[in-house]
Short mmCIF file of C-alpha atoms in Angstrom, two decimals:
data_model
loop_
_atom_site.label_atom_id
_atom_site.label_comp_id
_atom_site.label_asym_id
_atom_site.label_seq_id
_atom_site.Cartn_x
_atom_site.Cartn_y
_atom_site.Cartn_z
CA UNK A 1 18.00 7.70 -17.33
CA UNK A 2 19.48 6.37 -13.98
CA UNK A 3 16.35 3.99 -13.57
CA UNK A 4 16.50 2.78 -17.17
CA UNK A 5 20.13 1.77 -16.66
CA UNK A 6 19.05 -0.02 -13.53
CA UNK A 7 21.00 2.09 -11.23
CA UNK A 8 19.81 3.28 -7.67
CA UNK A 9 17.30 6.08 -7.86
CA UNK A 10 15.98 5.85 -4.14
CA UNK A 11 18.90 8.46 -2.95
CA UNK A 12 18.35 11.96 -4.20
CA UNK A 13 22.00 12.89 -3.84
CA UNK A 14 22.67 10.23 -6.62
CA UNK A 15 20.33 11.73 -9.39
CA UNK A 16 20.03 15.28 -8.27
CA UNK A 17 22.18 18.17 -7.78
CA UNK A 18 22.08 19.82 -4.24
CA UNK A 19 20.39 22.77 -5.60
CA UNK A 20 17.77 20.71 -7.05
CA UNK A 21 17.33 18.76 -3.80
CA UNK A 22 16.92 22.00 -2.00
CA UNK A 23 14.26 23.23 -4.32
CA UNK A 24 12.57 19.74 -3.92
CA UNK A 25 12.12 20.77 0.07
CA UNK A 26 9.84 23.10 -0.91
CA UNK A 27 6.25 22.25 0.48
CA UNK A 28 4.63 20.11 -2.26
CA UNK A 29 1.10 20.78 -3.98
CA UNK A 30 -0.20 17.54 -2.54
CA UNK A 31 -3.62 18.08 -4.21
CA UNK A 32 -1.95 18.34 -7.48
CA UNK A 33 0.07 15.23 -6.92
CA UNK A 34 -2.99 13.17 -5.84
CA UNK A 35 -4.86 14.32 -9.14
CA UNK A 36 -1.68 13.46 -11.22
CA UNK A 37 -1.72 9.91 -9.50
CA UNK A 38 -5.41 9.62 -10.05
CA UNK A 39 -5.14 10.82 -13.80
CA UNK A 40 -2.26 7.98 -14.30
CA UNK A 41 -4.62 5.16 -12.68
CA UNK A 42 -7.58 6.24 -14.74
CA UNK A 43 -5.68 6.56 -17.98
CA UNK A 44 -4.01 3.21 -17.49
CA UNK A 45 -7.24 1.39 -16.55
CA UNK A 46 -8.57 2.86 -19.76
CA UNK A 47 -5.90 0.97 -22.11
CA UNK A 48 -5.27 -1.71 -19.76
CA UNK A 49 -7.01 -4.16 -22.26
CA UNK A 50 -5.35 -2.84 -25.44
CA UNK A 51 -2.03 -3.20 -23.61
CA UNK A 52 -2.40 -7.02 -23.70
CA UNK A 53 -2.53 -6.83 -27.63
CA UNK A 54 0.72 -8.27 -29.27
CA UNK A 55 0.92 -4.95 -31.37
CA UNK A 56 1.25 -3.01 -27.99
CA UNK A 57 3.68 -4.92 -26.13
CA UNK A 58 6.19 -2.52 -26.45
CA UNK A 59 4.09 0.10 -24.62
CA UNK A 60 3.36 -2.39 -22.06
CA UNK A 61 6.92 -2.98 -21.33
CA UNK A 62 7.69 0.77 -20.88
CA UNK A 63 4.98 0.99 -18.35
CA UNK A 64 6.39 -1.87 -16.46
CA UNK A 65 9.97 -0.54 -16.89
CA UNK A 66 8.95 2.92 -15.48
CA UNK A 67 6.93 1.57 -12.54
CA UNK A 68 8.45 -1.54 -11.53
CA UNK A 69 11.42 -1.60 -8.75
CA UNK A 70 11.10 0.45 -5.81
CA UNK A 71 9.13 3.32 -7.20
CA UNK A 72 5.45 2.62 -6.31
CA UNK A 73 6.37 1.37 -2.93
CA UNK A 74 8.52 4.62 -2.00
CA UNK A 75 5.90 6.96 -3.65
CA UNK A 76 3.08 4.91 -1.52
CA UNK A 77 4.93 5.12 1.73
CA UNK A 78 5.43 8.86 1.55
CA UNK A 79 1.57 9.57 1.08
CA UNK A 80 0.68 7.00 3.58
CA UNK A 81 2.95 8.22 6.37
CA UNK A 82 1.42 11.74 5.64
CA UNK A 83 -2.24 10.23 5.84
CA UNK A 84 -1.52 9.09 9.31
CA UNK A 85 0.34 12.14 10.47
CA UNK A 86 -1.41 14.95 8.83
CA UNK A 87 -3.37 17.20 11.22
CA UNK A 88 -5.19 18.96 8.30
CA UNK A 89 -8.27 16.94 7.09
CA UNK A 90 -8.23 18.26 3.61
CA UNK A 91 -4.45 17.32 2.97
CA UNK A 92 -5.13 14.04 4.71
CA UNK A 93 -7.95 13.37 2.20
CA UNK A 94 -5.31 14.36 -0.75
CA UNK A 95 -2.69 11.71 0.59
CA UNK A 96 -5.43 9.16 0.79
CA UNK A 97 -6.53 9.82 -2.87
CA UNK A 98 -2.76 9.59 -3.85
CA UNK A 99 -2.35 6.19 -1.89
CA UNK A 100 -5.70 4.75 -3.40
CA UNK A 101 -4.54 5.91 -6.90
CA UNK A 102 -0.89 4.34 -6.29
CA UNK A 103 -2.20 1.05 -5.25
CA UNK A 104 -4.64 0.88 -8.28
CA UNK A 105 -1.64 1.31 -10.36
CA UNK A 106 0.15 -1.43 -8.37
CA UNK A 107 -2.81 -3.82 -9.07
CA UNK A 108 -2.11 -3.74 -12.65
CA UNK A 109 1.29 -5.03 -12.42
CA UNK A 110 2.39 -8.45 -11.22
CA UNK A 111 3.47 -8.26 -7.35
CA UNK A 112 6.97 -9.61 -8.27
CA UNK A 113 7.61 -6.47 -10.44
CA UNK A 114 7.20 -4.14 -7.28
CA UNK A 115 9.69 -4.57 -4.63
CA UNK A 116 8.57 -4.59 -1.18
CA UNK A 117 5.12 -3.37 -1.67
CA UNK A 118 3.03 -6.56 -0.81
CA UNK A 119 5.22 -6.87 2.65
CA UNK A 120 4.62 -3.30 3.25
CA UNK A 121 0.76 -3.37 2.75
CA UNK A 122 0.45 -6.36 5.07
CA UNK A 123 3.03 -4.64 7.67
CA UNK A 124 0.49 -1.58 7.87
CA UNK A 125 -2.29 -3.92 8.46
CA UNK A 126 -0.52 -5.58 11.31
CA UNK A 127 0.03 -2.24 12.84
CA UNK A 128 -3.57 -1.18 12.70
CA UNK A 129 -4.32 -3.00 15.91
CA UNK A 130 -1.71 -0.97 17.85
CA UNK A 131 -2.65 2.54 16.24
CA UNK A 132 -4.54 4.97 18.60
CA UNK A 133 -8.02 4.83 17.81
CA UNK A 134 -8.08 8.41 16.30
CA UNK A 135 -5.24 7.59 13.99
CA UNK A 136 -6.93 4.28 12.95
CA UNK A 137 -10.03 5.80 11.84
CA UNK A 138 -8.22 8.20 9.42
CA UNK A 139 -6.55 5.30 7.69
CA UNK A 140 -8.53 3.55 4.59
CA UNK A 141 -7.39 -0.17 4.78
CA UNK A 142 -9.79 -1.26 1.89
CA UNK A 143 -7.39 -0.49 -1.27
CA UNK A 144 -4.80 -2.52 0.75
CA UNK A 145 -7.05 -5.49 0.75
CA UNK A 146 -8.00 -4.62 -2.87
CA UNK A 147 -4.49 -4.76 -3.88
CA UNK A 148 -4.01 -8.38 -2.28
CA UNK A 149 -7.07 -9.82 -3.89
CA UNK A 150 -5.76 -8.47 -7.16
CA UNK A 151 -2.62 -10.40 -6.58
CA UNK A 152 -4.37 -13.58 -5.74
CA UNK A 153 -5.02 -13.45 -2.10
CA UNK A 154 -8.47 -13.19 -2.09
CA UNK A 155 -9.10 -16.40 -0.03
CA UNK A 156 -6.61 -15.01 2.61
CA UNK A 157 -8.41 -11.64 2.70
CA UNK A 158 -11.71 -13.43 3.31
CA UNK A 159 -10.33 -15.66 6.03
CA UNK A 160 -8.72 -12.40 7.77
CA UNK A 161 -11.91 -10.63 7.86
CA UNK A 162 -14.03 -13.79 9.00
CA UNK A 163 -11.44 -14.48 11.64
CA UNK A 164 -11.63 -10.99 12.94
CA UNK A 165 -15.37 -11.00 13.13
CA UNK A 166 -15.66 -14.36 14.78
CA UNK A 167 -12.95 -13.34 17.39
CA UNK A 168 -14.97 -10.22 18.11
CA UNK A 169 -18.04 -12.32 19.02
CA UNK A 170 -16.17 -15.06 20.61
CA UNK A 171 -17.35 -15.78 24.49
CA UNK A 172 -13.52 -15.59 25.54
CA UNK A 173 -13.08 -12.10 24.00
CA UNK A 174 -14.25 -9.50 26.68
CA UNK A 175 -11.96 -6.63 25.51
CA UNK A 176 -12.85 -6.96 21.54
CA UNK A 177 -9.26 -7.10 20.74
CA UNK A 178 -7.76 -9.77 18.64
CA UNK A 179 -5.88 -12.48 20.76
CA UNK A 180 -2.60 -13.77 19.40
CA UNK A 181 -0.89 -16.67 21.12
CA UNK A 182 2.69 -16.40 22.44
CA UNK A 183 3.60 -19.11 20.13
CA UNK A 184 2.28 -17.00 17.31
CA UNK A 185 4.04 -14.45 18.34
CA UNK A 186 7.36 -16.18 18.58
CA UNK A 187 6.72 -17.39 14.83
CA UNK A 188 6.13 -13.81 13.97
CA UNK A 189 9.14 -13.56 11.62
CA UNK A 190 8.49 -16.88 9.80
CA UNK A 191 4.90 -15.68 9.42
CA UNK A 192 6.03 -12.23 7.95
CA UNK A 193 8.32 -14.24 5.49
CA UNK A 194 5.30 -15.95 4.41
CA UNK A 195 3.23 -12.96 3.93
CA UNK A 196 0.57 -14.14 6.28
CA UNK A 197 -2.26 -11.87 7.00
CA UNK A 198 -2.67 -10.54 10.53
CA UNK A 199 -5.78 -10.74 12.66
CA UNK A 200 -7.19 -7.50 12.60
CA UNK A 201 -9.44 -5.60 15.32
CA UNK A 202 -13.42 -5.46 14.72
CA UNK A 203 -13.08 -1.74 13.94
CA UNK A 204 -10.37 -2.00 11.06
CA UNK A 205 -12.42 -5.12 9.61
CA UNK A 206 -15.76 -3.55 9.58
CA UNK A 207 -14.12 -0.28 8.05
CA UNK A 208 -12.75 -2.34 5.06
CA UNK A 209 -15.86 -4.16 4.59
#
């Protein structure tokens, strides 16, 4: 009800009683939540074409209303952080499943309907180079790029990956790391505002490819 009335639902204390918040802190069943996310994604995909028909416009509007705003961004951020920090391989895989399903759902919507997800996805790509190798290999960045392609950034994605490979084989690149000029760093905030894709290290790019 709070969300349908355009009220803030990001703060649990606004929409849940104290005892409900306490019960929500019980360790979640990550596998079940990942399965639910996958089920929503698959079911949505199965009726996606039908939702474009005029007679189903009201159903499409309800879906957009439920998943618009910051809902998908917040849920994705939660599972994404667990994917990086989780020490259990099984739980990490479950969180990764949830992330993929959430991004698949996001790809069925316009980027303007989801607050902050595009910037967040690009921001995580930018952080990849600075990740310790053992953490970087645990993260699947392919769904991130797939989402950006769904949102009309196919050429940007192709250029980003191409630059990464070219940079790796450059005669001036002795350590295999992406080179970023000082001028580019100074314009970092401006680049982020334009949602420009970062230059990735070769391991991340090959993982995506």
